[in-house]
Short mmCIF file of C-alpha atoms (C1' of nucleotides) in Angstrom, two decimals:
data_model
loop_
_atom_site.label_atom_id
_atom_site.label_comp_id
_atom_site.label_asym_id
_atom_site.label_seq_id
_atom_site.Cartn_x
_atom_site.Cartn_y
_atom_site.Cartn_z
CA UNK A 283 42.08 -20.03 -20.84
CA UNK A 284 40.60 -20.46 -17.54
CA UNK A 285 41.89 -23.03 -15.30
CA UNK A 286 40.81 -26.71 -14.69
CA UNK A 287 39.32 -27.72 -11.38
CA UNK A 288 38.58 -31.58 -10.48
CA UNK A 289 34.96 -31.05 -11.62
CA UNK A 290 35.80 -30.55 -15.21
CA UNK A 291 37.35 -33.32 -15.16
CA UNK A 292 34.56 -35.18 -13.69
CA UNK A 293 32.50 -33.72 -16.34
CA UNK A 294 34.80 -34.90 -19.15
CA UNK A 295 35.02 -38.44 -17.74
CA UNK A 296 31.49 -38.54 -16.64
CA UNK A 297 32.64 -39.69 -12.68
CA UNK A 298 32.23 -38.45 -9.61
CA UNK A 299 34.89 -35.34 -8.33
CA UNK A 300 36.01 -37.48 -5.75
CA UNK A 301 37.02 -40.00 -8.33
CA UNK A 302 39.29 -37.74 -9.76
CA UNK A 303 40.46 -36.29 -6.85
CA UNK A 304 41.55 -39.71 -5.91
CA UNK A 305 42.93 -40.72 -9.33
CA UNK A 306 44.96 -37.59 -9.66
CA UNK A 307 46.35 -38.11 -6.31
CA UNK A 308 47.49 -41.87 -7.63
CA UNK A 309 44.91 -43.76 -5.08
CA UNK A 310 45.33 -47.22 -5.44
CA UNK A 311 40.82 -47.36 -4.96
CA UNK A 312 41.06 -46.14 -8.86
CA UNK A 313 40.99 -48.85 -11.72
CA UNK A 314 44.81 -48.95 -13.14
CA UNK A 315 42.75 -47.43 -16.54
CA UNK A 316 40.76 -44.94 -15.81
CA UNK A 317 43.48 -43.53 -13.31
CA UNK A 318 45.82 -43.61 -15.85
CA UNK A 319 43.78 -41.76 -18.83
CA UNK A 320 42.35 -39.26 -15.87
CA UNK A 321 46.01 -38.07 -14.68
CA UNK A 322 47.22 -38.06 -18.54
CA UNK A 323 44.34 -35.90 -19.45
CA UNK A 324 45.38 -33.64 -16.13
CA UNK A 325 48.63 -33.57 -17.62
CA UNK A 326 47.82 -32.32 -20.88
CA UNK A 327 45.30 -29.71 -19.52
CA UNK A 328 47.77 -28.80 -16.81
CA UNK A 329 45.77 -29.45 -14.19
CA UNK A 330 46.93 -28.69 -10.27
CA UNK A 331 45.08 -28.55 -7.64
CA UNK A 332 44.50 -25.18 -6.31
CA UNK A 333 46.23 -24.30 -3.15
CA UNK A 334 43.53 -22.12 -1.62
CA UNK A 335 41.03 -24.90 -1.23
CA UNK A 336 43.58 -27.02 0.00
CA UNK A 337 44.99 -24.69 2.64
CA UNK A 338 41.76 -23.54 3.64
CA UNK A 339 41.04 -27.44 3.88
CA UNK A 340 43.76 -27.94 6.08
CA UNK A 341 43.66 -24.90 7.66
CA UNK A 342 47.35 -24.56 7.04
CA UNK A 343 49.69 -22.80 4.52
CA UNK A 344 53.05 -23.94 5.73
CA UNK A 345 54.13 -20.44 4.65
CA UNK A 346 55.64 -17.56 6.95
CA UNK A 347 55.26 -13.81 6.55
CA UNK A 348 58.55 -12.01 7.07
CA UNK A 349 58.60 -8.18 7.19
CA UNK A 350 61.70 -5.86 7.57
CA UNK A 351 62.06 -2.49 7.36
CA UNK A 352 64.59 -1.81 4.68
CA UNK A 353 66.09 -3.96 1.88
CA UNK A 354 68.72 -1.33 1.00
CA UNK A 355 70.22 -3.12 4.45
CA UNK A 356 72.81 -6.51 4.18
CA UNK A 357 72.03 -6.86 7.56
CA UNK A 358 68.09 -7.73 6.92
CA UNK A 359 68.67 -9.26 3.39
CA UNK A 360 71.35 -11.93 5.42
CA UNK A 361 68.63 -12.12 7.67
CA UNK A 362 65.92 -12.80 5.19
CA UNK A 363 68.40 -15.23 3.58
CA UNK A 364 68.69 -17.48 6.98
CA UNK A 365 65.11 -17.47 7.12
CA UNK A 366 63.81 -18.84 4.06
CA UNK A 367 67.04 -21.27 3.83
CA UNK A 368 65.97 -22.92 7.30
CA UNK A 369 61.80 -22.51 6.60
CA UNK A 370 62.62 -23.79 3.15
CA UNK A 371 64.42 -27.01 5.24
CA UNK A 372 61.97 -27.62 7.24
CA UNK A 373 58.59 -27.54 4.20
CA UNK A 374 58.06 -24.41 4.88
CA UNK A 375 57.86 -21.16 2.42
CA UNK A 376 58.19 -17.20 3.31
CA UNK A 377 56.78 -14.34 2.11
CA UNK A 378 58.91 -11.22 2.53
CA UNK A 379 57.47 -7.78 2.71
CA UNK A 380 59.29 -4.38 3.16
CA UNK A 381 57.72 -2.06 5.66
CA UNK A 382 60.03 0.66 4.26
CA UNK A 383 60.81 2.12 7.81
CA UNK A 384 56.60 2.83 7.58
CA UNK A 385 54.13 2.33 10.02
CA UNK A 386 51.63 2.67 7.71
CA UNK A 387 52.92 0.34 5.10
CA UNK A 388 53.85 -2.19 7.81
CA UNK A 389 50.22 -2.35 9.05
CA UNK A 390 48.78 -2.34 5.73
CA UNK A 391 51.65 -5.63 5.34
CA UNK A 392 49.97 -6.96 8.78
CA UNK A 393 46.60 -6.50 7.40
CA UNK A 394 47.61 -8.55 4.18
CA UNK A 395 49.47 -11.35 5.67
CA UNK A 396 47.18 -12.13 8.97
CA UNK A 397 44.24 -14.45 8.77
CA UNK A 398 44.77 -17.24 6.85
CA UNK A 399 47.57 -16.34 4.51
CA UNK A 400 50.41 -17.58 6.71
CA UNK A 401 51.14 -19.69 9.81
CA UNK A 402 53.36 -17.38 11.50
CA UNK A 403 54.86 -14.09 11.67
CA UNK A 404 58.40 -12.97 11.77
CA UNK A 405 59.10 -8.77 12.20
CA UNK A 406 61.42 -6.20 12.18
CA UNK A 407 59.68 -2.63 13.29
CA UNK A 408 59.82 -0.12 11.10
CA UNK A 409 61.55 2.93 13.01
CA UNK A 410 58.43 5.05 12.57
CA UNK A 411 56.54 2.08 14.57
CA UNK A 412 58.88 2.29 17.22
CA UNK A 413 59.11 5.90 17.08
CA UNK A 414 55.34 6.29 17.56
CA UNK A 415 55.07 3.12 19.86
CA UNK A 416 51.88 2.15 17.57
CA UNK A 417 52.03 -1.48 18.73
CA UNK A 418 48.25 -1.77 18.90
CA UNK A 419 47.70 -4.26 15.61
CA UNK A 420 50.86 -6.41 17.05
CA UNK A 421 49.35 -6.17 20.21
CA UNK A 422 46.70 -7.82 19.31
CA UNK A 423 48.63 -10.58 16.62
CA UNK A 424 50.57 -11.17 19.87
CA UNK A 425 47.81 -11.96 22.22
CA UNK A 426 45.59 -14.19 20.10
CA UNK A 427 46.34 -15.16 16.46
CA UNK A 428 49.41 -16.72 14.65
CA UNK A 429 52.80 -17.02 16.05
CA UNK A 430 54.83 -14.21 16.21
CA UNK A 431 58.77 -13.73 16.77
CA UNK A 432 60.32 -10.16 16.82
CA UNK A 433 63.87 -9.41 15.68
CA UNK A 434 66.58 -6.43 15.88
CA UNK A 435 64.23 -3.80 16.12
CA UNK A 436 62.01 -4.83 19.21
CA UNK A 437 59.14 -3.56 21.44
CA UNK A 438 58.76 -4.99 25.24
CA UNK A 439 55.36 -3.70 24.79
CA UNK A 440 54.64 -6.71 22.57
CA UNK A 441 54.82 -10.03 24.82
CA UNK A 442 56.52 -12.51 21.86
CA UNK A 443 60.09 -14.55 21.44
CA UNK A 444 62.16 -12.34 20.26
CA UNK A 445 65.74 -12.00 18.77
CA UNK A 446 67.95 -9.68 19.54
CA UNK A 447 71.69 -8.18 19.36
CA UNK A 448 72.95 -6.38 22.24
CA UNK A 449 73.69 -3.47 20.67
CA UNK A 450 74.32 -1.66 23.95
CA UNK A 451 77.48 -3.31 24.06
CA UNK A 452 78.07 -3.34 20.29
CA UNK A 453 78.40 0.67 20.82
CA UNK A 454 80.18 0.82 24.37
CA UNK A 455 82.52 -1.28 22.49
CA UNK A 456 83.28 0.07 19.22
CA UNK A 457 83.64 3.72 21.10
CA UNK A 458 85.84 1.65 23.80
CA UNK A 459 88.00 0.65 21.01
CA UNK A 460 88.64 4.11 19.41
CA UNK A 461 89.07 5.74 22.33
CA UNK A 462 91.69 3.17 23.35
CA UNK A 463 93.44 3.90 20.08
CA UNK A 464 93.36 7.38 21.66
CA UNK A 465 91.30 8.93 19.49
CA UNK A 466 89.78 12.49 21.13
CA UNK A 467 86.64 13.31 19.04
CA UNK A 468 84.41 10.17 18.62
CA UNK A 469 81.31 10.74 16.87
CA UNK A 470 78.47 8.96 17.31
CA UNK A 471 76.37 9.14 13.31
CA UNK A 472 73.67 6.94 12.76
CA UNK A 473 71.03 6.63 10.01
CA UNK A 474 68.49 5.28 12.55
CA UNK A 475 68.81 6.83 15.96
CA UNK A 476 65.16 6.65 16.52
CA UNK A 477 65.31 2.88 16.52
CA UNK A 478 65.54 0.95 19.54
CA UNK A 479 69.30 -0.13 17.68
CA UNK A 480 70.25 2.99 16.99
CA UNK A 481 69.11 4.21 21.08
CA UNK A 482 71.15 1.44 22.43
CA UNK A 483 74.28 2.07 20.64
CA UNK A 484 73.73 5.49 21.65
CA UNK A 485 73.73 4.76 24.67
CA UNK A 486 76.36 2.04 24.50
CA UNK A 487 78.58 4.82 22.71
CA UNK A 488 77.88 7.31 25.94
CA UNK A 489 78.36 5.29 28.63
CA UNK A 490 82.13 4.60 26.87
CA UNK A 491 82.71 8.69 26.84
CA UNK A 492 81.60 8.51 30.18
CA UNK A 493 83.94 5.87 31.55
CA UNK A 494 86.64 7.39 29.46
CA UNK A 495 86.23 10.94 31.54
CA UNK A 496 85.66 9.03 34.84
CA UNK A 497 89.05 7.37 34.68
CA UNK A 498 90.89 10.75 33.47
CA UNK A 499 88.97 12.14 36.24
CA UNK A 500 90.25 9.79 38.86
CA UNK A 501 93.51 9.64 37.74
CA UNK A 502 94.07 13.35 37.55
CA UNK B 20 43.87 -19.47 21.35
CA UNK B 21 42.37 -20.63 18.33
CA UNK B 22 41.13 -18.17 15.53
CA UNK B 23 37.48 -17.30 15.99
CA UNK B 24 34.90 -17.70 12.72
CA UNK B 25 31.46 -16.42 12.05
CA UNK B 26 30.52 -19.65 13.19
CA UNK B 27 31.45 -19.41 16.66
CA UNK B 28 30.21 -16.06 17.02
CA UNK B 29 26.95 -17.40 15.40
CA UNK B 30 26.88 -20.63 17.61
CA UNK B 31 27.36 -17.66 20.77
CA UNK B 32 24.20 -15.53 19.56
CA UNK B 33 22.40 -18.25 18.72
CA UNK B 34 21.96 -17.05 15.10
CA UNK B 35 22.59 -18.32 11.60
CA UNK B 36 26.68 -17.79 9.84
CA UNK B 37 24.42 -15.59 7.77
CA UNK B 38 23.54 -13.55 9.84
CA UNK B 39 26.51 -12.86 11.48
CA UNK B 40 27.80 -12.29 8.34
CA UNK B 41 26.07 -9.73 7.41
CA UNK B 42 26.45 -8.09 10.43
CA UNK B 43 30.21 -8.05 10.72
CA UNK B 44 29.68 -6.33 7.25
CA UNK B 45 27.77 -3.90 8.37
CA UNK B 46 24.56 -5.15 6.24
CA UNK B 47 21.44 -3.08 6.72
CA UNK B 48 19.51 -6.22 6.53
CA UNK B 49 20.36 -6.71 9.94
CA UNK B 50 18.86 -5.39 12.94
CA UNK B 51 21.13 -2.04 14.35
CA UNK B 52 20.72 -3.75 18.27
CA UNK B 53 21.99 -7.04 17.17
CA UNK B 54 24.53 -5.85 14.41
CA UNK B 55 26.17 -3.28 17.45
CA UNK B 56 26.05 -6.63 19.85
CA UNK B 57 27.78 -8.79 17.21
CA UNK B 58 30.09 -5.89 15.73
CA UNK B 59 31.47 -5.70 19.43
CA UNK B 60 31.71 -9.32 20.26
CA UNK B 61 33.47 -9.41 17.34
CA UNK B 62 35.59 -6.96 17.60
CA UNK B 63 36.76 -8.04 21.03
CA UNK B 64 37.51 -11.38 19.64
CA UNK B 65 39.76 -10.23 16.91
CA UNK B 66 37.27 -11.89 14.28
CA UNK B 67 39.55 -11.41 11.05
CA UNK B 68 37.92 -13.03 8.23
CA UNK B 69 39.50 -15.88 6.51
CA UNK B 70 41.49 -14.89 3.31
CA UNK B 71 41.57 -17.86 2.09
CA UNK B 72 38.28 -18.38 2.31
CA UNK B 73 37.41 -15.08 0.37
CA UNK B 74 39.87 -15.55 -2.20
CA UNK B 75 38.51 -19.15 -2.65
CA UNK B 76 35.31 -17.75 -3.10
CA UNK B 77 36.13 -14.76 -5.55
CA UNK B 78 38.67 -16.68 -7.27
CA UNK B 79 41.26 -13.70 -7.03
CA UNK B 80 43.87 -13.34 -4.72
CA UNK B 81 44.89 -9.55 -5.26
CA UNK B 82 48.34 -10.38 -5.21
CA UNK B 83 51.67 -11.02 -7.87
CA UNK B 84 53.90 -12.91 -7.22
CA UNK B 85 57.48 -11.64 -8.11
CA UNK B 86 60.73 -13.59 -8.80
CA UNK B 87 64.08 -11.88 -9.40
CA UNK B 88 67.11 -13.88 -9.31
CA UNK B 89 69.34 -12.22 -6.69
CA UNK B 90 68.53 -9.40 -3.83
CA UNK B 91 72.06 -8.25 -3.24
CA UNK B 92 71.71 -6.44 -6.62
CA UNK B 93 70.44 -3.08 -6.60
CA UNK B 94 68.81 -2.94 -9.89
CA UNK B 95 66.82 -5.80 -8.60
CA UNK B 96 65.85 -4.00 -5.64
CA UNK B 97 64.80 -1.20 -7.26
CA UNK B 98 62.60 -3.44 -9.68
CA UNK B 99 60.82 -4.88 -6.93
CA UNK B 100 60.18 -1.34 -5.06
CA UNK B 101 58.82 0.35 -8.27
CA UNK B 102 56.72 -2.77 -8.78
CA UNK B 103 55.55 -2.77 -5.20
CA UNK B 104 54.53 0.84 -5.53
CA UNK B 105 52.44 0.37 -8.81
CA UNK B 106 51.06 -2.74 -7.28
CA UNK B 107 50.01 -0.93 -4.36
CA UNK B 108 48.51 1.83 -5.76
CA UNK B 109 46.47 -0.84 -7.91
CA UNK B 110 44.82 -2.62 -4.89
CA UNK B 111 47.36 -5.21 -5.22
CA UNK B 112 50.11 -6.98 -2.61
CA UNK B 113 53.02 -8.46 -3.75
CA UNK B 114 54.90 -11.35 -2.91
CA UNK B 115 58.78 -10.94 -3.58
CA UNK B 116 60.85 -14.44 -4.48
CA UNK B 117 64.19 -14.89 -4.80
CA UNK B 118 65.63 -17.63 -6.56
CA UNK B 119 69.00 -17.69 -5.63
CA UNK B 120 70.08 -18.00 -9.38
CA UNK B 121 69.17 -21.42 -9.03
CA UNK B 122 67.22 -23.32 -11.32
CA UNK B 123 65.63 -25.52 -8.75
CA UNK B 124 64.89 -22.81 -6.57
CA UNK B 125 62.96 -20.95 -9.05
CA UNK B 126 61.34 -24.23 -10.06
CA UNK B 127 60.38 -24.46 -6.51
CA UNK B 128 59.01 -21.22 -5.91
CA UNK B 129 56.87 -21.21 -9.14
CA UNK B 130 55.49 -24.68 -8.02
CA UNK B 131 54.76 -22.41 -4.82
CA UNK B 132 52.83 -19.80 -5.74
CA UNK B 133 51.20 -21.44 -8.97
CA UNK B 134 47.56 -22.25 -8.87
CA UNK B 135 45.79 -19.98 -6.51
CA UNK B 136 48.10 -18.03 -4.31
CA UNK B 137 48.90 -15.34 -6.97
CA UNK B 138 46.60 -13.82 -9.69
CA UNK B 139 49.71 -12.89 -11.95
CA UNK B 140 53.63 -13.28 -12.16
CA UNK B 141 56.42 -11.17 -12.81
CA UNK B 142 59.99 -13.38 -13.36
CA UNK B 143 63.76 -12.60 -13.96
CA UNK B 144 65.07 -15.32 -15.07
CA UNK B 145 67.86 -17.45 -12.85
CA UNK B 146 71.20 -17.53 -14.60
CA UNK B 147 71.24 -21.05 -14.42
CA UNK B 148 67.67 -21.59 -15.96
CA UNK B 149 68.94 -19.46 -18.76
CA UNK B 150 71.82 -21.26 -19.21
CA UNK B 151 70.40 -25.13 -19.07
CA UNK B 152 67.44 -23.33 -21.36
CA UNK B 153 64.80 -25.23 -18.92
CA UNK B 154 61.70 -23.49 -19.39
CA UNK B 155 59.75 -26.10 -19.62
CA UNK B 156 57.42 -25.03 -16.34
CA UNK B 157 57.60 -21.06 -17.57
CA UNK B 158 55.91 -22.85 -20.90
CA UNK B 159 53.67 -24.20 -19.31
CA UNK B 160 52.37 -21.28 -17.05
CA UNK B 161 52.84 -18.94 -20.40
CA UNK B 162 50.55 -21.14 -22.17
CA UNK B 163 47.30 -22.06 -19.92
CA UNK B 164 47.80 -20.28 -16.65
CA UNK B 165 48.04 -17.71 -14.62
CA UNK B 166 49.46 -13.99 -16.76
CA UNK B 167 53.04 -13.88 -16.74
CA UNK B 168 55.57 -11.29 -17.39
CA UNK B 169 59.10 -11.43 -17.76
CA UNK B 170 61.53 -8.51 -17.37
CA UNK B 171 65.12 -8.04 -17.72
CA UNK B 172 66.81 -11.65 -17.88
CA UNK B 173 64.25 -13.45 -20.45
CA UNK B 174 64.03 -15.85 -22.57
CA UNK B 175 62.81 -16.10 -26.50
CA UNK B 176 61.19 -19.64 -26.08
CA UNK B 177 58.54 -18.54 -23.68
CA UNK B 178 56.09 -16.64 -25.41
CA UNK B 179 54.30 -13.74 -22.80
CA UNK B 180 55.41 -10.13 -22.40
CA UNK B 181 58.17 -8.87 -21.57
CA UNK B 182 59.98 -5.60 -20.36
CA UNK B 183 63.62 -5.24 -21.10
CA UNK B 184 67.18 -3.47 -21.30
CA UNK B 185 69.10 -2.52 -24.37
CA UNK B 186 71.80 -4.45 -22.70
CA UNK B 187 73.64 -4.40 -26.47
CA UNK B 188 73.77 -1.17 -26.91
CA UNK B 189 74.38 -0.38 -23.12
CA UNK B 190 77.56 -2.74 -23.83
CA UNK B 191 78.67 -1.13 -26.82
CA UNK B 192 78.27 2.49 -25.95
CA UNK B 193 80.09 1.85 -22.46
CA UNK B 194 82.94 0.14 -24.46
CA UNK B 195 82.60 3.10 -27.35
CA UNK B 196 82.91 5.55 -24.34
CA UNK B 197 86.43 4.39 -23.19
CA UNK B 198 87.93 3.59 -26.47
CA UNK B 199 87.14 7.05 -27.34
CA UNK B 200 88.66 8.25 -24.23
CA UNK B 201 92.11 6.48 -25.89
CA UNK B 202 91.85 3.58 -23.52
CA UNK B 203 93.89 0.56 -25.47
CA UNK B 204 92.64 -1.89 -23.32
CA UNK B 205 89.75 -2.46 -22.00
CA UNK B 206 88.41 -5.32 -20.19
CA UNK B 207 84.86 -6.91 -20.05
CA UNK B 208 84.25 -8.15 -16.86
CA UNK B 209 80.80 -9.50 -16.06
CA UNK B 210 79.91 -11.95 -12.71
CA UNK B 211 76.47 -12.80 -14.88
CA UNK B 212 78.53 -13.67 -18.31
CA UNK B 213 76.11 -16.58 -19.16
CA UNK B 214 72.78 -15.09 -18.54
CA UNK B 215 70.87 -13.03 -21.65
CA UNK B 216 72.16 -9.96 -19.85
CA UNK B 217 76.05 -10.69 -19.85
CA UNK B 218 76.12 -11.89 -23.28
CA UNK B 219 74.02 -9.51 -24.99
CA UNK B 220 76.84 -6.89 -22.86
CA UNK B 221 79.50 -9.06 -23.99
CA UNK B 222 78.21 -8.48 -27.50
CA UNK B 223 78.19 -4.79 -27.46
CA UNK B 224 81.60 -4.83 -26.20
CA UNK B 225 82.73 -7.12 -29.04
CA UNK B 226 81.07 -4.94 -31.23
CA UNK B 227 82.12 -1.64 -30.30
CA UNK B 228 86.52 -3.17 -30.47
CA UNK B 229 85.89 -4.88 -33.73
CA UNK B 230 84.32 -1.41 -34.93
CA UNK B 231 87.56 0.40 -33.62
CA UNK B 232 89.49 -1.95 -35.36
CA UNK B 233 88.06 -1.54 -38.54
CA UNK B 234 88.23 1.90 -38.74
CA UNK B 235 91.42 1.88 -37.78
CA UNK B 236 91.88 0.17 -40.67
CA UNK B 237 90.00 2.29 -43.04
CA UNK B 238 92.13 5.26 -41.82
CA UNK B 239 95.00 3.64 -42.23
"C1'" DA C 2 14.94 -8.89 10.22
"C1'" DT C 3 16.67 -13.53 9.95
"C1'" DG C 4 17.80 -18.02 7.97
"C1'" DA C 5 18.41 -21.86 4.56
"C1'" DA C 6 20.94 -23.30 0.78
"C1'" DA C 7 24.25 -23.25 -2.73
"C1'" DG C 8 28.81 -22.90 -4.09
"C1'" DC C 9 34.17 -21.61 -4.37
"C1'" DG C 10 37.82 -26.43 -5.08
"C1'" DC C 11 39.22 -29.86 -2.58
"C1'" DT C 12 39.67 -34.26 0.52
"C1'" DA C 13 38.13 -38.05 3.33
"C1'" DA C 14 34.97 -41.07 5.71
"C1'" DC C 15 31.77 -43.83 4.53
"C1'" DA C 16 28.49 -46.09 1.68
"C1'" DC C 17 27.36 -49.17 -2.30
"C1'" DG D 108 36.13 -49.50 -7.97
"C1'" DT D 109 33.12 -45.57 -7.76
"C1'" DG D 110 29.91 -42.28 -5.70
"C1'" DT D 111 27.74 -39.67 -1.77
"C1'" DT D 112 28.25 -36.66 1.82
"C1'" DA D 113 30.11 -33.45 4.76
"C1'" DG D 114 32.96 -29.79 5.73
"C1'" DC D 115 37.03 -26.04 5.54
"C1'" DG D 116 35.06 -20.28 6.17
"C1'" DC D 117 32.84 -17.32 3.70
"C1'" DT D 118 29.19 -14.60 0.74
"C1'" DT D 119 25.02 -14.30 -1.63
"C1'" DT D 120 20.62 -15.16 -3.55
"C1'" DC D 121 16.34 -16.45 -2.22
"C1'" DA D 122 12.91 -17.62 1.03
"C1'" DT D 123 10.22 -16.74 5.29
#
DNA sequence: ATGAAAGCGCTAACAC
DNA sequence: GTGTTAGCGCTTTCAT
């Protein structure tokens, strides 16, 4: 059964599309009866008006394209969770894609979601982007289409807001604490050490080893 | 910086949309000089065409939508990767939902990607919207819209295909396997009790204790 | 080789 | 109170 447009209706009721279009959208220009037996025909023929003409009218789709790297991760499904709840506040809806830690996949995801389909972007990297430093297609997003906000997994490379934990300090930290404890063999394991996270809390976890062996040293 | 149409790249070359058309398409209609000039121009510009526009005009969106109820759940995220990965493979995107359990939310997101953003659907049910029975817009969409598929938590009133779980059996053999092992008591606990899932679970558990019980009976 | 025109489904300004 | 027209961005006959 295909769907009803405005024009069948029009055709049905022998009027003009833009009397229907008005009647469906309760316009007080339409006679009281033929506005009511146009929207109760609607009804019965489930009519609705279809979003693609009326984005591309408004050149608008009040919808936002999110796209993290893993969904196996609490941290990005909290993430994605905050995201729609405050979008979803403020009239606006997300689509979320998975890059799957892909670059491939991720631009493919780009491709999909830029021009037209959404009003903004909101990314995670996939580790293989970051890896490779292929930034050109966010590059370019960056410079002149929709808005676009990086989080967690960052490039300076691409000139955007961006939100970010400091996990230089989450590492020095957690090490910090261990070796406080006075722990002696700290290992440093991480599932995405390629990742600008995983680099920082690398680093974060090294500069604690370092300190610790600095102090021994100068108190030797 | 505002997003750059065959129109403005016509209005720069002084030619018709047309023609520009064509020539970002790579048309041999056009001439190779002025199809390299445009090509580049274009390029330069970051001409995307509109999607909306094209899916407007083909009437297809190459996309299904997806709703499951809950992404914390691992068989849910395992539903939407193998259904990604088919999509994919098929020339089609996906857009991934989640409803939160919550009737409304569901009701909400159907309402969003109805009519025009998605060629198809593919729905797990919320818990609550199998509780409360509404179906009423899954009717609707079963009956004169866009194809529909449920899978997993469904629901007998709304006629369309659907892909499911022997959750019965799953119940009853999972209960048969302990009692067997000489458990005497063994508890069904299940977070999703009301949904089609928990009780048809809840079933096989009944099932497999009253069949204990019976031949305990018999031998007795 | 290039352009004009129609049409996808819809709304809105402006007639009548 | 109802219809005409234009236009959103694009493709596709069908001229020229």
């Amino acid at each position: 059964m295909k769907k009803i447009t405005l024009k069948d209706i029009a055709r049905y009721f022998d009027v003009s599309i833009s009397t229907v279009s008005k009647a469906v959208n309760d316009s007080h220009e339409i006679s009281r009866d033929l506005k009511q037996r146009i929207q109760e025909y609607a009804k019965e023929n489930h009519y609705k008006p279809n979003k693609l003409a009326l984005n591309l009218l408004n050149r608008s789709t009040k919808t936002i394209g999110v796209i993290v790297p893993n969904i196996l991760n609490y941290f990005f499904v909290q993430v994605l969770y905050g995201i729609e709840k405050i979008a979803n506040e403020n009239g606006y809806n997300i689509i979320s894609c998975i890059s799957d830690e892909s670059f491939e996949k991720e631009s493919k995801t780009l491709e999909f979601l830029d021009s037209g389909t959404v009003d903004g972007l909101i990314i995670s990297l996939a580790e293989e982007t970051q890896v490779k430093e292929r930034i050109e297609g966010l590059q370019e997003i960056s410079e002149s289409q929709i808005p676009l906000v990086l989080f967690d997994r960052v490039s300076d490379l691409i000139a955007c807001d961006k939100v970010i934990v400091d996990d230089f300090e989450a590492g020095y930290k957690t090490t910090k604490f261990f070796l406080n404890l006075g722990c002696k063999n700290v290992a440093f394991v991480s599932p995405i050490g390629k990742s600008s996270v995983g680099k920082l809390r690398l680093e974060g976890y090294k500069k604690a080893r370092k300190k610790l062996k600095d102090d021994m040293m100068r108190n030797w």
